[in-house]
Amino acid sequence: MTKSQKWVSFLILSMTCGVIYQVAYIRFVFLGPTAQALDLSAQDYANIISVFGVVAMVMYFCGGWFADRFSPKVLIVTALAGTGVADLYLGTVPGYWGILAAHVLMAVMGMGLYWSALVKAIGMLGDSSEQGRLFGYLEGVRGVTSTVVGFVGTAVVAASVAEAAGVLWLIRLYGILCFVYATLVWLFVKGDERRLADLGSSTVTLRQLCRAAGNKYTWLIGGTVMLMYCFYTTLGYFSPLLEYRYGMAAALIGVIGVVRTYVFQFVAGPVGGVVVDKVTRSTPRFLRWMFAGCAVIALLFLVLPRDSAFKWVAVALMFALCLLVFASRGVYWAQVGEAEVPENERGGVIGLASGLAYLPDAFLPTVSTWWIGDPSAKPAVPEHGGGYTALFLFLLAMALLGLGLTTLTDRTRRREPATRTARTVPEVAPVTA
């Protein structure tokens, strides 16, 4: 494989990452309009999203098995084509059960077939000295692609007579893009089979999971990620808050959603890594700062009057929260390396910790939608159980628990036997979609 073939392959693979998940997570930019476009109530859409989260969590464990037995290139092409089919099918508004089936298919394609295959495909493009750089660039290209595609999507929706109709066209456009990238991968992506063999197994075995269950860091790291992931999962619910409680113009909601979801992805992640490396020298210590900031912001949202006069204050607070959340996402799996989990146990620790970490996807969309209601429905669905006050109290509690858990992780790490080597913060391949 020539150098030009390597970088063409890398660029195409990285760009697929910014396309394949667009419809599955479209709620982060267009929450209400997507439910309306699919002719669903906000609660029904939230329930479908929760089912997607459950299937995605299960598929995470299956992804390594597929990646070990089939060509990464074939898996990626299949996943893109399958996601394209699901997207175009959604564009027909097939009813509740059809929409549910499409989301299940997206979870199988995106987490079962695609993600582990992508990690292997990127890994075989360079030797051991290039892995950190390759995966760092992957996040950068992914973020830029997602941002460009997101802004184009916002323009498509804004140009439509009705937002719901624009979202449907956007879903179809994303489906077509999936087929385009499947073709590009098939035609232009090359691989190095020797390096692929050197990457070893990605399968997480039952024995590894059982061993991981007895490792204290599995629960400390998994719990930490889960608590921060609660903030990430609820970011999409700031759109109706800004529009219906703070009077933000509907035309700005999509733009704000793209900035919130994609721009911070490729800006904040590297910043978090630099701060850990140069300032805190410890990921748990850095995450403790992030949880402290999240707690302050959740508290400020609790006391901030929900009036249009404070809308830009609300936007500033939301962006500050995004900075903290995405900075955390960029580094929290580095804890596995810092804790010096043995190489032969890392797959099980990451696998089991991930099952715990992404648990909020299985229940939080349903609960959050029940709390905030749906002011865009006719008739409007009222808030329940305390509305946004309950949501921010919940997030405040998660932040305080995160403060405690990161403090415990840091103290546990410092009590490790002195025979261990000095703490370092190694670069690790991303393990989340």
PDB file of N, CA, C and O in Angstrom, residues 5-69:
ATOM      1  N   GLN A   5      -2.343   5.894  -1.061  1.00  0.00           N
ATOM      2  CA  GLN A   5      -3.458   4.965  -0.832  1.00  0.00           C
ATOM      3  C   GLN A   5      -3.830   4.907   0.647  1.00  0.00           C
ATOM      4  O   GLN A   5      -5.004   4.847   1.005  1.00  0.00           O
ATOM      5  N   LYS A   6      -2.807   4.933   1.500  1.00  0.00           N
ATOM      6  CA  LYS A   6      -3.048   4.898   2.944  1.00  0.00           C
ATOM      7  C   LYS A   6      -3.875   6.095   3.392  1.00  0.00           C
ATOM      8  O   LYS A   6      -4.879   5.936   4.110  1.00  0.00           O
ATOM      9  N   TRP A   7      -3.508   7.297   2.944  1.00  0.00           N
ATOM     10  CA  TRP A   7      -4.197   8.489   3.426  1.00  0.00           C
ATOM     11  C   TRP A   7      -5.553   8.677   2.753  1.00  0.00           C
ATOM     12  O   TRP A   7      -6.478   9.217   3.374  1.00  0.00           O
ATOM     13  N   VAL A   8      -5.694   8.212   1.521  1.00  0.00           N
ATOM     14  CA  VAL A   8      -7.029   8.223   0.899  1.00  0.00           C
ATOM     15  C   VAL A   8      -7.957   7.282   1.659  1.00  0.00           C
ATOM     16  O   VAL A   8      -9.117   7.618   1.955  1.00  0.00           O
ATOM     17  N   SER A   9      -7.448   6.096   1.990  1.00  0.00           N
ATOM     18  CA  SER A   9      -8.239   5.138   2.766  1.00  0.00           C
ATOM     19  C   SER A   9      -8.627   5.718   4.116  1.00  0.00           C
ATOM     20  O   SER A   9      -9.778   5.613   4.557  1.00  0.00           O
ATOM     21  N   PHE A  10      -7.640   6.332   4.770  1.00  0.00           N
ATOM     22  CA  PHE A  10      -7.905   6.912   6.090  1.00  0.00           C
ATOM     23  C   PHE A  10      -8.962   8.008   6.014  1.00  0.00           C
ATOM     24  O   PHE A  10      -9.888   8.059   6.840  1.00  0.00           O
ATOM     25  N   LEU A  11      -8.847   8.879   5.038  1.00  0.00           N
ATOM     26  CA  LEU A  11      -9.787   9.994   4.916  1.00  0.00           C
ATOM     27  C   LEU A  11     -11.206   9.506   4.655  1.00  0.00           C
ATOM     28  O   LEU A  11     -12.164   9.968   5.291  1.00  0.00           O
ATOM     29  N   ILE A  12     -11.371   8.543   3.753  1.00  0.00           N
ATOM     30  CA  ILE A  12     -12.705   8.015   3.453  1.00  0.00           C
ATOM     31  C   ILE A  12     -13.298   7.328   4.671  1.00  0.00           C
ATOM     32  O   ILE A  12     -14.468   7.545   5.018  1.00  0.00           O
ATOM     33  N   LEU A  13     -12.494   6.483   5.330  1.00  0.00           N
ATOM     34  CA  LEU A  13     -12.992   5.778   6.522  1.00  0.00           C
ATOM     35  C   LEU A  13     -13.405   6.763   7.610  1.00  0.00           C
ATOM     36  O   LEU A  13     -14.455   6.589   8.253  1.00  0.00           O
ATOM     37  N   SER A  14     -12.604   7.779   7.826  1.00  0.00           N
ATOM     38  CA  SER A  14     -12.920   8.766   8.867  1.00  0.00           C
ATOM     39  C   SER A  14     -14.201   9.526   8.536  1.00  0.00           C
ATOM     40  O   SER A  14     -15.010   9.818   9.427  1.00  0.00           O
ATOM     41  N   MET A  15     -14.405   9.839   7.268  1.00  0.00           N
ATOM     42  CA  MET A  15     -15.600  10.571   6.866  1.00  0.00           C
ATOM     43  C   MET A  15     -16.860   9.724   7.015  1.00  0.00           C
ATOM     44  O   MET A  15     -17.932  10.249   7.310  1.00  0.00           O
ATOM     45  N   THR A  16     -16.740   8.399   6.846  1.00  0.00           N
ATOM     46  CA  THR A  16     -17.922   7.548   7.049  1.00  0.00           C
ATOM     47  C   THR A  16     -18.435   7.662   8.471  1.00  0.00           C
ATOM     48  O   THR A  16     -19.639   7.563   8.721  1.00  0.00           O
ATOM     49  N   CYS A  17     -17.515   7.905   9.401  1.00  0.00           N
ATOM     50  CA  CYS A  17     -17.887   8.008  10.809  1.00  0.00           C
ATOM     51  C   CYS A  17     -18.760   9.238  11.072  1.00  0.00           C
ATOM     52  O   CYS A  17     -19.543   9.259  12.019  1.00  0.00           O
ATOM     53  N   GLY A  18     -18.613  10.248  10.222  1.00  0.00           N
ATOM     54  CA  GLY A  18     -19.420  11.453  10.369  1.00  0.00           C
ATOM     55  C   GLY A  18     -20.755  11.385   9.658  1.00  0.00           C
ATOM     56  O   GLY A  18     -21.518  12.348   9.692  1.00  0.00           O
ATOM     57  N   VAL A  19     -21.034  10.235   9.008  1.00  0.00           N
ATOM     58  CA  VAL A  19     -22.273  10.086   8.241  1.00  0.00           C
ATOM     59  C   VAL A  19     -23.175   8.988   8.798  1.00  0.00           C
ATOM     60  O   VAL A  19     -24.387   9.155   8.918  1.00  0.00           O
ATOM     61  N   ILE A  20     -22.585   7.851   9.164  1.00  0.00           N
ATOM     62  CA  ILE A  20     -23.372   6.669   9.466  1.00  0.00           C
ATOM     63  C   ILE A  20     -24.293   6.840  10.678  1.00  0.00           C
ATOM     64  O   ILE A  20     -25.362   6.236  10.749  1.00  0.00           O
ATOM     65  N   TYR A  21     -23.911   7.693  11.643  1.00  0.00           N
ATOM     66  CA  TYR A  21     -24.716   7.848  12.863  1.00  0.00           C
ATOM     67  C   TYR A  21     -25.645   9.061  12.823  1.00  0.00           C
ATOM     68  O   TYR A  21     -26.308   9.361  13.823  1.00  0.00           O
ATOM     69  N   GLN A  22     -25.708   9.765  11.706  1.00  0.00           N
ATOM     70  CA  GLN A  22     -26.460  11.012  11.657  1.00  0.00           C
ATOM     71  C   GLN A  22     -27.940  10.820  11.991  1.00  0.00           C
ATOM     72  O   GLN A  22     -28.510  11.567  12.789  1.00  0.00           O
ATOM     73  N   VAL A  23     -28.587   9.840  11.386  1.00  0.00           N
ATOM     74  CA  VAL A  23     -30.026   9.648  11.616  1.00  0.00           C
ATOM     75  C   VAL A  23     -30.279   9.047  12.987  1.00  0.00           C
ATOM     76  O   VAL A  23     -31.231   9.419  13.686  1.00  0.00           O
ATOM     77  N   ALA A  24     -29.423   8.121  13.407  1.00  0.00           N
ATOM     78  CA  ALA A  24     -29.601   7.490  14.719  1.00  0.00           C
ATOM     79  C   ALA A  24     -29.578   8.525  15.843  1.00  0.00           C
ATOM     80  O   ALA A  24     -30.294   8.388  16.843  1.00  0.00           O
ATOM     81  N   TYR A  25     -28.766   9.584  15.665  1.00  0.00           N
ATOM     82  CA  TYR A  25     -28.642  10.609  16.701  1.00  0.00           C
ATOM     83  C   TYR A  25     -29.144  11.974  16.229  1.00  0.00           C
ATOM     84  O   TYR A  25     -28.715  13.002  16.745  1.00  0.00           O
ATOM     85  N   ILE A  26     -30.053  11.975  15.278  1.00  0.00           N
ATOM     86  CA  ILE A  26     -30.575  13.233  14.747  1.00  0.00           C
ATOM     87  C   ILE A  26     -31.319  14.032  15.809  1.00  0.00           C
ATOM     88  O   ILE A  26     -31.470  15.246  15.712  1.00  0.00           O
ATOM     89  N   ARG A  27     -31.744  13.358  16.867  1.00  0.00           N
ATOM     90  CA  ARG A  27     -32.477  14.032  17.947  1.00  0.00           C
ATOM     91  C   ARG A  27     -31.625  15.088  18.639  1.00  0.00           C
ATOM     92  O   ARG A  27     -32.164  16.023  19.245  1.00  0.00           O
ATOM     93  N   PHE A  28     -30.296  14.960  18.578  1.00  0.00           N
ATOM     94  CA  PHE A  28     -29.439  15.944  19.235  1.00  0.00           C
ATOM     95  C   PHE A  28     -29.525  17.306  18.556  1.00  0.00           C
ATOM     96  O   PHE A  28     -29.189  18.320  19.162  1.00  0.00           O
ATOM     97  N   VAL A  29     -29.968  17.322  17.305  1.00  0.00           N
ATOM     98  CA  VAL A  29     -30.113  18.582  16.580  1.00  0.00           C
ATOM     99  C   VAL A  29     -31.582  18.920  16.358  1.00  0.00           C
ATOM    100  O   VAL A  29     -32.004  20.048  16.567  1.00  0.00           O
ATOM    101  N   PHE A  30     -32.372  17.934  15.940  1.00  0.00           N
ATOM    102  CA  PHE A  30     -33.796  18.158  15.622  1.00  0.00           C
ATOM    103  C   PHE A  30     -34.646  17.176  16.422  1.00  0.00           C
ATOM    104  O   PHE A  30     -35.081  16.142  15.898  1.00  0.00           O
ATOM    105  N   LEU A  31     -34.879  17.472  17.677  1.00  0.00           N
ATOM    106  CA  LEU A  31     -35.624  16.555  18.532  1.00  0.00           C
ATOM    107  C   LEU A  31     -37.120  16.575  18.200  1.00  0.00           C
ATOM    108  O   LEU A  31     -37.670  15.581  17.720  1.00  0.00           O
ATOM    109  N   GLY A  32     -37.772  17.709  18.431  1.00  0.00           N
ATOM    110  CA  GLY A  32     -39.198  17.816  18.170  1.00  0.00           C
ATOM    111  C   GLY A  32     -39.573  17.615  16.711  1.00  0.00           C
ATOM    112  O   GLY A  32     -40.488  16.840  16.391  1.00  0.00           O
ATOM    113  N   PRO A  33     -38.877  18.291  15.764  1.00  0.00           N
ATOM    114  CA  PRO A  33     -39.218  18.126  14.354  1.00  0.00           C
ATOM    115  C   PRO A  33     -39.095  16.691  13.847  1.00  0.00           C
ATOM    116  O   PRO A  33     -39.840  16.279  12.964  1.00  0.00           O
ATOM    117  N   THR A  34     -38.161  15.909  14.406  1.00  0.00           N
ATOM    118  CA  THR A  34     -38.017  14.517  13.966  1.00  0.00           C
ATOM    119  C   THR A  34     -39.219  13.693  14.397  1.00  0.00           C
ATOM    120  O   THR A  34     -39.753  12.889  13.618  1.00  0.00           O
ATOM    121  N   ALA A  35     -39.667  13.877  15.635  1.00  0.00           N
ATOM    122  CA  ALA A  35     -40.867  13.159  16.091  1.00  0.00           C
ATOM    123  C   ALA A  35     -42.068  13.530  15.224  1.00  0.00           C
ATOM    124  O   ALA A  35     -42.854  12.666  14.819  1.00  0.00           O
ATOM    125  N   GLN A  36     -42.199  14.817  14.908  1.00  0.00           N
ATOM    126  CA  GLN A  36     -43.310  15.253  14.057  1.00  0.00           C
ATOM    127  C   GLN A  36     -43.176  14.677  12.649  1.00  0.00           C
ATOM    128  O   GLN A  36     -44.156  14.234  12.048  1.00  0.00           O
ATOM    129  N   ALA A  37     -41.966  14.681  12.108  1.00  0.00           N
ATOM    130  CA  ALA A  37     -41.743  14.164  10.760  1.00  0.00           C
ATOM    131  C   ALA A  37     -42.097  12.685  10.659  1.00  0.00           C
ATOM    132  O   ALA A  37     -42.628  12.224   9.636  1.00  0.00           O
ATOM    133  N   LEU A  38     -41.824  11.924  11.718  1.00  0.00           N
ATOM    134  CA  LEU A  38     -42.105  10.491  11.723  1.00  0.00           C
ATOM    135  C   LEU A  38     -43.512  10.184  12.209  1.00  0.00           C
ATOM    136  O   LEU A  38     -43.873   9.010  12.374  1.00  0.00           O
ATOM    137  N   ASP A  39     -44.299  11.237  12.445  1.00  0.00           N
ATOM    138  CA  ASP A  39     -45.693  11.092  12.880  1.00  0.00           C
ATOM    139  C   ASP A  39     -45.791  10.311  14.191  1.00  0.00           C
ATOM    140  O   ASP A  39     -46.629   9.429  14.369  1.00  0.00           O
ATOM    141  N   LEU A  40     -44.900  10.667  15.122  1.00  0.00           N
ATOM    142  CA  LEU A  40     -44.866  10.038  16.434  1.00  0.00           C
ATOM    143  C   LEU A  40     -45.072  11.082  17.513  1.00  0.00           C
ATOM    144  O   LEU A  40     -44.733  12.261  17.321  1.00  0.00           O
ATOM    145  N   SER A  41     -45.596  10.660  18.638  1.00  0.00           N
ATOM    146  CA  SER A  41     -45.581  11.542  19.802  1.00  0.00           C
ATOM    147  C   SER A  41     -44.149  11.594  20.329  1.00  0.00           C
ATOM    148  O   SER A  41     -43.333  10.706  20.053  1.00  0.00           O
ATOM    149  N   ALA A  42     -43.834  12.633  21.087  1.00  0.00           N
ATOM    150  CA  ALA A  42     -42.484  12.759  21.654  1.00  0.00           C
ATOM    151  C   ALA A  42     -42.150  11.559  22.533  1.00  0.00           C
ATOM    152  O   ALA A  42     -41.022  11.059  22.535  1.00  0.00           O
ATOM    153  N   GLN A  43     -43.155  11.054  23.270  1.00  0.00           N
ATOM    154  CA  GLN A  43     -42.914   9.917  24.153  1.00  0.00           C
ATOM    155  C   GLN A  43     -42.660   8.637  23.365  1.00  0.00           C
ATOM    156  O   GLN A  43     -41.767   7.850  23.703  1.00  0.00           O
ATOM    157  N   ASP A  44     -43.415   8.416  22.287  1.00  0.00           N
ATOM    158  CA  ASP A  44     -43.193   7.224  21.463  1.00  0.00           C
ATOM    159  C   ASP A  44     -41.798   7.263  20.830  1.00  0.00           C
ATOM    160  O   ASP A  44     -41.105   6.241  20.763  1.00  0.00           O
ATOM    161  N   TYR A  45     -41.395   8.438  20.352  1.00  0.00           N
ATOM    162  CA  TYR A  45     -40.069   8.568  19.756  1.00  0.00           C
ATOM    163  C   TYR A  45     -38.982   8.300  20.804  1.00  0.00           C
ATOM    164  O   TYR A  45     -37.994   7.616  20.538  1.00  0.00           O
ATOM    165  N   ALA A  46     -39.200   8.815  22.014  1.00  0.00           N
ATOM    166  CA  ALA A  46     -38.232   8.589  23.095  1.00  0.00           C
ATOM    167  C   ALA A  46     -38.131   7.107  23.438  1.00  0.00           C
ATOM    168  O   ALA A  46     -37.035   6.587  23.694  1.00  0.00           O
ATOM    169  N   ASN A  47     -39.266   6.408  23.441  1.00  0.00           N
ATOM    170  CA  ASN A  47     -39.247   4.972  23.736  1.00  0.00           C
ATOM    171  C   ASN A  47     -38.455   4.211  22.667  1.00  0.00           C
ATOM    172  O   ASN A  47     -37.706   3.271  22.981  1.00  0.00           O
ATOM    173  N   ILE A  48     -38.625   4.599  21.401  1.00  0.00           N
ATOM    174  CA  ILE A  48     -37.874   3.957  20.320  1.00  0.00           C
ATOM    175  C   ILE A  48     -36.378   4.220  20.478  1.00  0.00           C
ATOM    176  O   ILE A  48     -35.547   3.329  20.282  1.00  0.00           O
ATOM    177  N   ILE A  49     -36.029   5.449  20.850  1.00  0.00           N
ATOM    178  CA  ILE A  49     -34.618   5.786  21.076  1.00  0.00           C
ATOM    179  C   ILE A  49     -34.035   4.921  22.199  1.00  0.00           C
ATOM    180  O   ILE A  49     -32.895   4.458  22.126  1.00  0.00           O
ATOM    181  N   SER A  50     -34.825   4.678  23.235  1.00  0.00           N
ATOM    182  CA  SER A  50     -34.357   3.848  24.346  1.00  0.00           C
ATOM    183  C   SER A  50     -34.133   2.407  23.889  1.00  0.00           C
ATOM    184  O   SER A  50     -33.159   1.757  24.305  1.00  0.00           O
ATOM    185  N   VAL A  51     -35.026   1.891  23.041  1.00  0.00           N
ATOM    186  CA  VAL A  51     -34.822   0.541  22.493  1.00  0.00           C
ATOM    187  C   VAL A  51     -33.544   0.506  21.667  1.00  0.00           C
ATOM    188  O   VAL A  51     -32.754  -0.449  21.753  1.00  0.00           O
ATOM    189  N   PHE A  52     -33.332   1.543  20.867  1.00  0.00           N
ATOM    190  CA  PHE A  52     -32.078   1.657  20.105  1.00  0.00           C
ATOM    191  C   PHE A  52     -30.885   1.576  21.055  1.00  0.00           C
ATOM    192  O   PHE A  52     -29.893   0.889  20.770  1.00  0.00           O
ATOM    193  N   GLY A  53     -30.962   2.272  22.191  1.00  0.00           N
ATOM    194  CA  GLY A  53     -29.867   2.257  23.149  1.00  0.00           C
ATOM    195  C   GLY A  53     -29.604   0.875  23.719  1.00  0.00           C
ATOM    196  O   GLY A  53     -28.443   0.475  23.888  1.00  0.00           O
ATOM    197  N   VAL A  54     -30.666   0.125  24.006  1.00  0.00           N
ATOM    198  CA  VAL A  54     -30.509  -1.233  24.548  1.00  0.00           C
ATOM    199  C   VAL A  54     -29.835  -2.135  23.515  1.00  0.00           C
ATOM    200  O   VAL A  54     -28.881  -2.868  23.828  1.00  0.00           O
ATOM    201  N   VAL A  55     -30.327  -2.097  22.277  1.00  0.00           N
ATOM    202  CA  VAL A  55     -29.757  -2.942  21.217  1.00  0.00           C
ATOM    203  C   VAL A  55     -28.308  -2.552  20.949  1.00  0.00           C
ATOM    204  O   VAL A  55     -27.437  -3.420  20.777  1.00  0.00           O
ATOM    205  N   ALA A  56     -28.034  -1.247  20.929  1.00  0.00           N
ATOM    206  CA  ALA A  56     -26.668  -0.785  20.689  1.00  0.00           C
ATOM    207  C   ALA A  56     -25.721  -1.295  21.770  1.00  0.00           C
ATOM    208  O   ALA A  56     -24.581  -1.693  21.480  1.00  0.00           O
ATOM    209  N   MET A  57     -26.195  -1.306  23.017  1.00  0.00           N
ATOM    210  CA  MET A  57     -25.368  -1.763  24.129  1.00  0.00           C
ATOM    211  C   MET A  57     -25.032  -3.249  23.975  1.00  0.00           C
ATOM    212  O   MET A  57     -23.896  -3.674  24.190  1.00  0.00           O
ATOM    213  N   VAL A  58     -26.019  -4.046  23.555  1.00  0.00           N
ATOM    214  CA  VAL A  58     -25.789  -5.475  23.338  1.00  0.00           C
ATOM    215  C   VAL A  58     -24.840  -5.684  22.154  1.00  0.00           C
ATOM    216  O   VAL A  58     -23.932  -6.516  22.193  1.00  0.00           O
ATOM    217  N   MET A  59     -25.060  -4.910  21.097  1.00  0.00           N
ATOM    218  CA  MET A  59     -24.247  -5.058  19.888  1.00  0.00           C
ATOM    219  C   MET A  59     -22.784  -4.704  20.118  1.00  0.00           C
ATOM    220  O   MET A  59     -21.906  -5.197  19.417  1.00  0.00           O
ATOM    221  N   TYR A  60     -22.525  -3.856  21.104  1.00  0.00           N
ATOM    222  CA  TYR A  60     -21.133  -3.511  21.402  1.00  0.00           C
ATOM    223  C   TYR A  60     -20.322  -4.776  21.688  1.00  0.00           C
ATOM    224  O   TYR A  60     -19.183  -4.910  21.237  1.00  0.00           O
ATOM    225  N   PHE A  61     -20.916  -5.717  22.421  1.00  0.00           N
ATOM    226  CA  PHE A  61     -20.203  -6.942  22.769  1.00  0.00           C
ATOM    227  C   PHE A  61     -20.038  -7.869  21.569  1.00  0.00           C
ATOM    228  O   PHE A  61     -19.139  -8.697  21.541  1.00  0.00           O
ATOM    229  N   CYS A  62     -20.927  -7.752  20.588  1.00  0.00           N
ATOM    230  CA  CYS A  62     -20.868  -8.622  19.400  1.00  0.00           C
ATOM    231  C   CYS A  62     -19.905  -8.090  18.347  1.00  0.00           C
ATOM    232  O   CYS A  62     -19.462  -8.844  17.478  1.00  0.00           O
ATOM    233  N   GLY A  63     -19.613  -6.781  18.394  1.00  0.00           N
ATOM    234  CA  GLY A  63     -18.819  -6.166  17.344  1.00  0.00           C
ATOM    235  C   GLY A  63     -17.444  -6.785  17.179  1.00  0.00           C
ATOM    236  O   GLY A  63     -16.977  -7.005  16.047  1.00  0.00           O
ATOM    237  N   GLY A  64     -16.787  -7.084  18.286  1.00  0.00           N
ATOM    238  CA  GLY A  64     -15.455  -7.690  18.202  1.00  0.00           C
ATOM    239  C   GLY A  64     -15.487  -9.051  17.533  1.00  0.00           C
ATOM    240  O   GLY A  64     -14.571  -9.403  16.778  1.00  0.00           O
ATOM    241  N   TRP A  65     -16.546  -9.817  17.794  1.00  0.00           N
ATOM    242  CA  TRP A  65     -16.684 -11.146  17.178  1.00  0.00           C
ATOM    243  C   TRP A  65     -16.764 -11.021  15.663  1.00  0.00           C
ATOM    244  O   TRP A  65     -16.100 -11.749  14.926  1.00  0.00           O
ATOM    245  N   PHE A  66     -17.589 -10.093  15.179  1.00  0.00           N
ATOM    246  CA  PHE A  66     -17.700  -9.878  13.732  1.00  0.00           C
ATOM    247  C   PHE A  66     -16.366  -9.416  13.144  1.00  0.00           C
ATOM    248  O   PHE A  66     -15.936  -9.883  12.089  1.00  0.00           O
ATOM    249  N   ALA A  67     -15.705  -8.462  13.837  1.00  0.00           N
ATOM    250  CA  ALA A  67     -14.458  -7.895  13.316  1.00  0.00           C
ATOM    251  C   ALA A  67     -13.348  -8.924  13.237  1.00  0.00           C
ATOM    252  O   ALA A  67     -12.445  -8.803  12.401  1.00  0.00           O
ATOM    253  N   ASP A  68     -13.391  -9.972  14.093  1.00  0.00           N
ATOM    254  CA  ASP A  68     -12.369 -11.012  14.070  1.00  0.00           C
ATOM    255  C   ASP A  68     -12.604 -12.047  12.981  1.00  0.00           C
ATOM    256  O   ASP A  68     -11.690 -12.783  12.610  1.00  0.00           O
ATOM    257  N   ARG A  69     -13.824 -12.129  12.466  1.00  0.00           N
ATOM    258  CA  ARG A  69     -14.168 -13.208  11.541  1.00  0.00           C
ATOM    259  C   ARG A  69     -14.424 -12.762  10.108  1.00  0.00           C
ATOM    260  O   ARG A  69     -14.481 -13.597   9.208  1.00  0.00           O
TER     261      ARG A  69
END
